[in-house]
XYZ file of C-alpha atoms in Angstrom:
430
model
C 0.000 0.000 0.000
C 1.473 3.360 -1.019
C 2.123 6.098 1.508
C -0.624 8.287 0.012
C -3.229 5.515 0.259
C -2.227 4.815 3.867
C -2.779 8.478 4.692
C -6.125 8.441 2.836
C -7.278 5.509 4.980
C -6.103 7.323 8.108
C -8.217 10.382 7.295
C -11.247 8.275 6.384
C -11.164 6.380 9.682
C -10.406 9.536 11.688
C -13.651 11.207 10.697
C -15.741 8.051 10.451
C -15.158 7.501 14.172
C -16.337 11.016 15.017
C -19.262 11.277 12.608
C -20.823 7.881 13.326
C -21.847 8.702 16.905
C -21.616 12.506 17.193
C -24.426 13.361 14.779
C -27.126 11.057 16.235
C -26.006 11.248 19.888
C -28.745 13.751 20.779
C -31.428 11.211 19.895
C -29.740 8.532 21.990
C -29.412 10.851 24.993
C -33.141 11.557 24.772
C -33.879 7.847 24.910
C -31.767 6.993 27.934
C -32.370 10.174 29.949
C -35.971 10.864 28.929
C -37.129 11.078 32.551
C -34.715 13.867 33.496
C -36.288 17.300 34.038
C -33.358 19.226 32.548
C -32.961 17.028 29.468
C -31.967 19.883 27.147
C -29.275 21.039 29.555
C -27.932 17.481 29.803
C -27.643 17.358 26.002
C -25.870 20.720 25.904
C -23.460 19.696 28.643
C -22.541 16.422 26.919
C -21.863 18.210 23.629
C -19.760 20.786 25.460
C -17.238 18.046 26.292
C -15.974 18.275 22.715
C -15.376 22.004 23.004
C -13.735 21.778 26.431
C -11.388 19.169 24.981
C -10.702 21.376 21.950
C -9.342 24.037 24.289
C -6.881 21.674 25.974
C -5.960 19.575 22.918
C -3.226 21.918 21.605
C -1.220 21.404 24.786
C -1.020 17.654 24.145
C -0.080 18.078 20.503
C 2.203 21.042 21.013
C 4.261 19.428 23.763
C 4.029 15.630 23.611
C 3.916 15.157 19.820
C 6.440 17.874 19.022
C 8.991 16.860 21.624
C 8.581 13.353 23.025
C 7.118 10.596 20.810
C 6.336 9.780 17.192
C 3.021 11.234 16.140
C 1.645 7.980 14.692
C 2.320 6.206 17.997
C 0.574 8.903 20.046
C -2.352 8.816 17.624
C -2.656 5.045 17.951
C -2.571 5.094 21.749
C -5.138 7.896 21.938
C -7.475 6.183 19.446
C -7.400 2.903 21.387
C -8.010 4.706 24.700
C -10.813 6.706 23.084
C -12.412 3.520 21.742
C -12.537 2.137 25.282
C -14.215 5.336 26.511
C -16.854 5.200 23.759
C -17.678 1.581 24.552
C -17.983 2.493 28.217
C -20.337 5.355 27.270
C -22.541 2.892 25.383
C -23.163 1.017 28.667
C -24.154 4.069 30.736
C -27.925 4.513 30.816
C -28.721 5.759 34.321
C -26.298 8.583 35.131
C -25.987 11.782 33.048
C -23.054 12.825 35.215
C -21.111 9.626 34.553
C -21.927 9.810 30.839
C -20.631 13.409 30.780
C -17.287 12.582 32.372
C -16.649 9.465 30.299
C -17.481 11.402 27.132
C -15.127 14.121 28.337
C -12.408 11.474 28.683
C -13.091 10.326 25.119
C -12.788 13.802 23.644
C -9.638 14.533 25.621
C -8.221 11.540 23.742
C -9.801 12.345 20.384
C -9.485 16.104 19.882
C -5.651 16.136 19.913
C -5.700 13.570 17.105
C -7.327 16.053 14.713
C -4.099 18.040 14.728
C -1.992 14.880 14.802
C -3.384 13.495 11.541
C -2.709 16.825 9.848
C 0.841 16.862 11.204
C 1.438 13.248 10.128
C 0.253 14.150 6.638
C 2.373 17.299 6.436
C 5.433 15.300 7.451
C 4.920 12.602 4.823
C 3.889 14.324 1.588
C 5.991 15.933 -1.093
C 3.819 19.032 -1.483
C 1.494 20.168 1.300
C -0.449 22.510 -1.003
C -1.026 19.855 -3.674
C -1.279 16.657 -1.634
C -2.936 17.638 1.640
C -6.341 18.769 0.251
C -6.692 15.464 -1.633
C -5.897 13.451 1.490
C -8.078 15.618 3.752
C -11.027 15.077 1.400
C -11.114 11.466 2.568
C -11.963 12.716 6.050
C -15.123 14.359 4.756
C -15.926 11.179 2.826
C -15.483 9.197 6.055
C -17.966 11.473 7.840
C -20.469 11.087 4.971
C -20.143 7.288 4.894
C -20.622 7.074 8.668
C -23.942 8.879 8.306
C -25.074 6.570 5.521
C -24.148 3.501 7.567
C -25.995 4.656 10.697
C -29.097 5.722 8.749
C -28.900 2.654 6.468
C -30.045 4.861 3.604
C -28.545 6.719 0.670
C -29.179 10.294 1.842
C -32.697 9.239 2.824
C -33.603 8.416 -0.784
C -33.495 4.615 -0.701
C -32.475 2.003 1.877
C -29.049 0.377 2.116
C -29.418 -2.320 4.801
C -25.813 -2.521 5.993
C -26.891 -3.263 9.584
C -29.396 -6.108 9.192
C -31.942 -6.427 11.980
C -31.290 -2.943 13.393
C -34.094 -0.387 13.307
C -33.544 3.332 13.956
C -29.891 2.799 14.868
C -29.373 6.494 15.626
C -31.565 6.246 18.724
C -29.624 3.302 20.130
C -26.159 2.701 21.536
C -25.065 1.152 18.233
C -23.373 4.317 16.833
C -21.243 4.570 19.990
C -20.271 0.913 19.724
C -19.648 1.184 15.985
C -17.323 4.139 16.581
C -15.610 2.225 19.401
C -14.935 -0.821 17.223
C -13.754 1.250 14.265
C -11.673 3.356 16.655
C -9.953 0.249 18.008
C -9.175 -0.970 14.482
C -7.992 2.513 13.558
C -5.778 2.718 16.633
C -4.036 -0.518 15.726
C -3.728 0.644 12.113
C -1.986 3.842 13.279
C 1.107 1.835 14.233
C 1.546 0.964 10.536
C 1.490 4.606 9.391
C 4.593 6.326 8.011
C 7.062 7.286 10.730
C 6.540 10.832 11.985
C 9.137 11.611 14.668
C 8.955 14.748 16.852
C 10.453 17.810 15.218
C 10.656 20.281 18.079
C 12.828 18.610 20.681
C 15.336 21.468 20.691
C 12.750 24.250 20.820
C 11.891 25.943 24.140
C 8.529 25.008 25.672
C 5.935 27.785 25.710
C 2.294 27.222 26.662
C 1.478 30.566 25.085
C 2.898 29.474 21.741
C 1.203 26.070 21.963
C -2.178 27.784 22.391
C -1.375 30.305 19.691
C -1.316 33.169 22.177
C 1.789 34.683 20.606
C -0.497 35.552 17.681
C -2.475 37.961 19.893
C -0.308 40.712 18.439
C -2.480 40.426 15.325
C -5.207 42.133 17.355
C -3.288 45.386 16.946
C -4.834 45.362 13.493
C -8.395 46.693 14.115
C -9.841 44.747 11.189
C -8.392 41.459 12.363
C -9.626 42.148 15.899
C -13.146 42.616 14.507
C -12.782 39.383 12.539
C -11.581 37.484 15.626
C -14.386 38.796 17.848
C -17.036 38.015 15.229
C -15.555 34.556 14.658
C -15.970 33.848 18.363
C -19.517 35.244 18.438
C -20.776 33.416 15.313
C -19.711 30.077 16.801
C -22.197 30.530 19.646
C -25.195 29.907 17.346
C -23.107 27.386 15.384
C -23.245 25.035 18.385
C -27.040 24.833 18.041
C -26.672 23.173 14.640
C -24.163 20.500 15.580
C -25.916 19.487 18.784
C -29.615 19.773 17.962
C -30.286 19.440 14.238
C -30.288 15.637 14.148
C -33.027 15.106 16.720
C -34.968 18.050 15.258
C -35.095 16.703 11.689
C -35.527 13.165 13.015
C -38.711 14.110 14.854
C -40.045 16.515 12.230
C -39.440 14.655 8.994
C -36.834 11.968 8.421
C -36.891 9.489 11.308
C -34.238 6.799 11.072
C -32.980 8.256 7.755
C -31.802 11.436 9.494
C -28.087 10.612 9.622
C -28.112 9.994 5.872
C -29.974 13.231 5.206
C -27.566 15.122 7.468
C -24.669 13.789 5.354
C -25.936 16.019 2.541
C -24.337 18.870 4.489
C -20.890 17.340 3.962
C -21.620 16.722 0.281
C -22.492 20.406 0.021
C -19.259 21.238 1.853
C -17.203 19.437 -0.795
C -19.045 21.243 -3.594
C -18.679 24.731 -2.159
C -15.076 24.089 -1.129
C -14.242 23.877 -4.827
C -15.997 27.220 -5.400
C -14.215 29.154 -2.639
C -11.333 30.360 -4.887
C -13.804 31.499 -7.560
C -16.011 33.519 -5.225
C -13.177 34.784 -3.042
C -11.423 36.317 -6.035
C -14.620 38.164 -6.979
C -16.190 39.030 -3.629
C -13.203 39.486 -1.342
C -12.916 38.459 2.281
C -15.558 40.772 3.769
C -18.424 39.672 1.545
C -17.448 36.004 1.716
C -17.470 36.099 5.513
C -20.719 38.056 5.572
C -22.478 35.616 3.236
C -21.318 32.749 5.446
C -22.723 34.430 8.567
C -26.044 35.262 6.923
C -26.344 31.669 5.719
C -26.393 30.600 9.382
C -29.232 33.034 10.055
C -31.171 31.792 7.018
C -30.721 28.167 8.059
C -32.089 28.750 11.550
C -34.941 30.874 10.197
C -35.955 27.988 7.913
C -35.846 25.575 10.855
C -37.848 27.892 13.089
C -40.465 29.161 10.644
C -41.007 26.052 8.483
C -40.227 23.090 10.759
C -42.796 20.826 9.117
C -41.650 21.420 5.530
C -39.193 18.669 4.602
C -37.803 20.530 1.589
C -36.910 23.537 3.760
C -35.208 21.304 6.299
C -33.100 19.760 3.529
C -32.276 23.235 2.234
C -31.163 24.235 5.726
C -28.866 21.214 5.878
C -27.463 21.774 2.392
C -26.641 25.366 3.355
C -23.836 23.842 5.428
C -21.474 24.182 2.473
C -21.935 27.959 2.384
C -22.061 28.296 6.176
C -18.827 26.412 6.700
C -16.735 27.081 3.605
C -17.566 30.744 3.081
C -16.889 31.623 6.703
C -14.388 29.164 8.150
C -12.298 28.394 5.095
C -12.227 32.057 4.093
C -11.304 32.962 7.649
C -8.419 30.488 7.628
C -7.167 31.946 4.361
C -7.465 35.512 5.666
C -5.579 34.575 8.821
C -2.816 32.901 6.832
C -2.408 35.982 4.639
C -2.422 38.586 7.375
C -0.142 36.759 9.830
C 3.644 37.029 9.512
C 5.219 33.739 8.431
C 6.766 33.044 11.824
C 3.394 33.053 13.631
C 1.053 31.592 11.006
C 0.713 28.263 12.803
C 0.075 30.058 16.084
C -2.478 32.303 14.402
C -4.428 29.292 13.105
C -4.278 27.713 16.560
C -5.624 30.897 18.129
C -8.439 31.053 15.562
C -9.357 27.459 16.376
C -9.297 28.245 20.084
C -11.671 31.188 19.577
C -14.104 29.313 17.332
C -14.305 25.564 17.910
C -13.030 26.073 21.443
C -14.453 29.108 23.216
C -17.265 30.066 20.815
C -18.837 26.648 20.519
C -18.322 26.027 24.228
C -20.439 29.066 25.061
C -23.013 27.935 22.488
C -23.215 24.447 23.977
C -23.665 25.916 27.441
C -26.501 28.120 26.129
C -28.651 25.916 23.889
C -29.388 23.365 26.614
C -30.653 25.808 29.266
C -32.428 27.758 26.517
C -34.360 24.634 25.554
C -35.300 24.006 29.173
C -36.252 27.672 29.656
C -38.769 27.587 26.795
C -39.981 24.134 27.938
C -38.929 22.479 24.691
C -39.900 18.802 24.563
C -37.369 17.322 22.119
C -38.616 13.756 22.550
C -41.689 14.099 20.289
C -42.553 15.683 16.954
C -45.349 17.625 18.668
C -42.894 19.002 21.190
C -40.461 20.133 18.508
C -43.253 21.617 16.371
C -44.467 23.666 19.321
C -41.008 24.900 20.338
C -39.157 25.142 17.028
C -39.798 28.854 16.438
C -38.616 29.929 19.888
C -35.664 27.569 19.881
C -34.266 28.264 16.390
C -35.080 31.946 15.964
C -32.882 32.810 18.922
C -29.631 31.626 17.227
C -30.939 33.141 13.959
C -31.171 36.484 15.740
C -27.671 36.041 17.176
C -26.274 35.304 13.707
C -27.977 38.392 12.259
C -26.629 40.525 15.098
C -23.070 39.304 14.502
C -23.497 39.906 10.757
C -24.576 43.509 11.335
C -21.674 44.085 13.729
C -19.217 42.629 11.225
C -20.623 44.601 8.281
C -20.445 47.872 10.207
C -16.964 47.478 11.694
C -14.823 45.382 9.309
C -13.042 47.716 6.878
C -9.846 45.948 5.842
C -8.764 47.351 2.470
C -5.400 45.567 2.383
C -4.383 43.025 -0.238
C -4.980 40.260 2.331
C -8.704 41.038 2.203
C -9.014 41.339 -1.577
C -9.299 37.629 -2.280
C -6.959 37.396 -5.260
C -5.036 34.183 -5.887
C -6.978 32.316 -3.222
C -6.250 28.703 -2.595
C -8.836 26.477 -0.914
C -7.917 25.679 2.655
C -8.383 22.714 4.900
C -11.821 21.755 6.236
C -11.712 20.397 9.843
C -15.289 19.003 10.631
C -18.653 18.260 9.699
């Protein structure tokens, strides 16, 4: 097996493990903790484990992988440990607190591996710009396939019975166990990956640099400060989508096919990723970012105002390509252009800390209590139909507010914001 194929398989398995259980987990939590009064808060807290782990993950990668052990070995150990945590989670049905802490343990193992697989790839390809996007694409494919397997349908259009005898797998412990088994296989496979020894043994240790905090000097640029603040703020409503869309569309329209329908968002992501250079060269950074933000508002408005219209729910899911690529990929490109070469890696780490770390953490801590506050009953279609407008129009309003703030205050006229000669950047999730 060639080195490129081995890296393709690595990326596929990396995101299959995450996508298989993370998308339908809300539905499973509703089943096992249905009797809890604060069910929405429990869901929000469990999803926040991923964002808490995202904040601490850079420390593991920045110190251990850069200075102590080969990256493929660390990845293998973490994947095997994470698989054990997921299997343990699949057995917990009577304690939200225990489920929370075991899931936290899983994500503390898993989140560092997102950076590890990128680093392993960078260290083993001839051209990062040419080879990495092709390899990273297999991660998105892995996420899509995991959704099709769990839903046992081809995007909800026709059945593909890959799990015979299992009905509505997304509402059971099967996705957790599937991810655990695949994670164990993946962990063992990691030890066969190309050797990726540490490259920073002689460099001084700095927690600030590991977290990207040395890139804070970019905030001296008023336009970049506005971008950073708005990136943090827009990820608060973003958390609503990742944590609550599956059980919403499951109850309102698609049932056991929901994971397959949700995979359309990743298909859209691939499509719009290819269009980023085209639009960026014509619209520039400001309008690309603004369109991405407004797409979030439109998506939530569709969910809140037309929750019983299947076509509008699909449209909201398919908007993921614009929501993600136009904002996050453009933001990564803008950051890379505006940051001096010596702090570009730190700048990307800081952006990740602000968005998938702090921003989504706040969002996950909000959407649960918000659901309980409005007395949302997410366990039935009637409950979702009654509460959809209140639940979804709140993040829609937040997204509109951030869009207005960004439009009024972002005035970067430099070449970094023009969008010429753009090159599509890496996509890191679903």
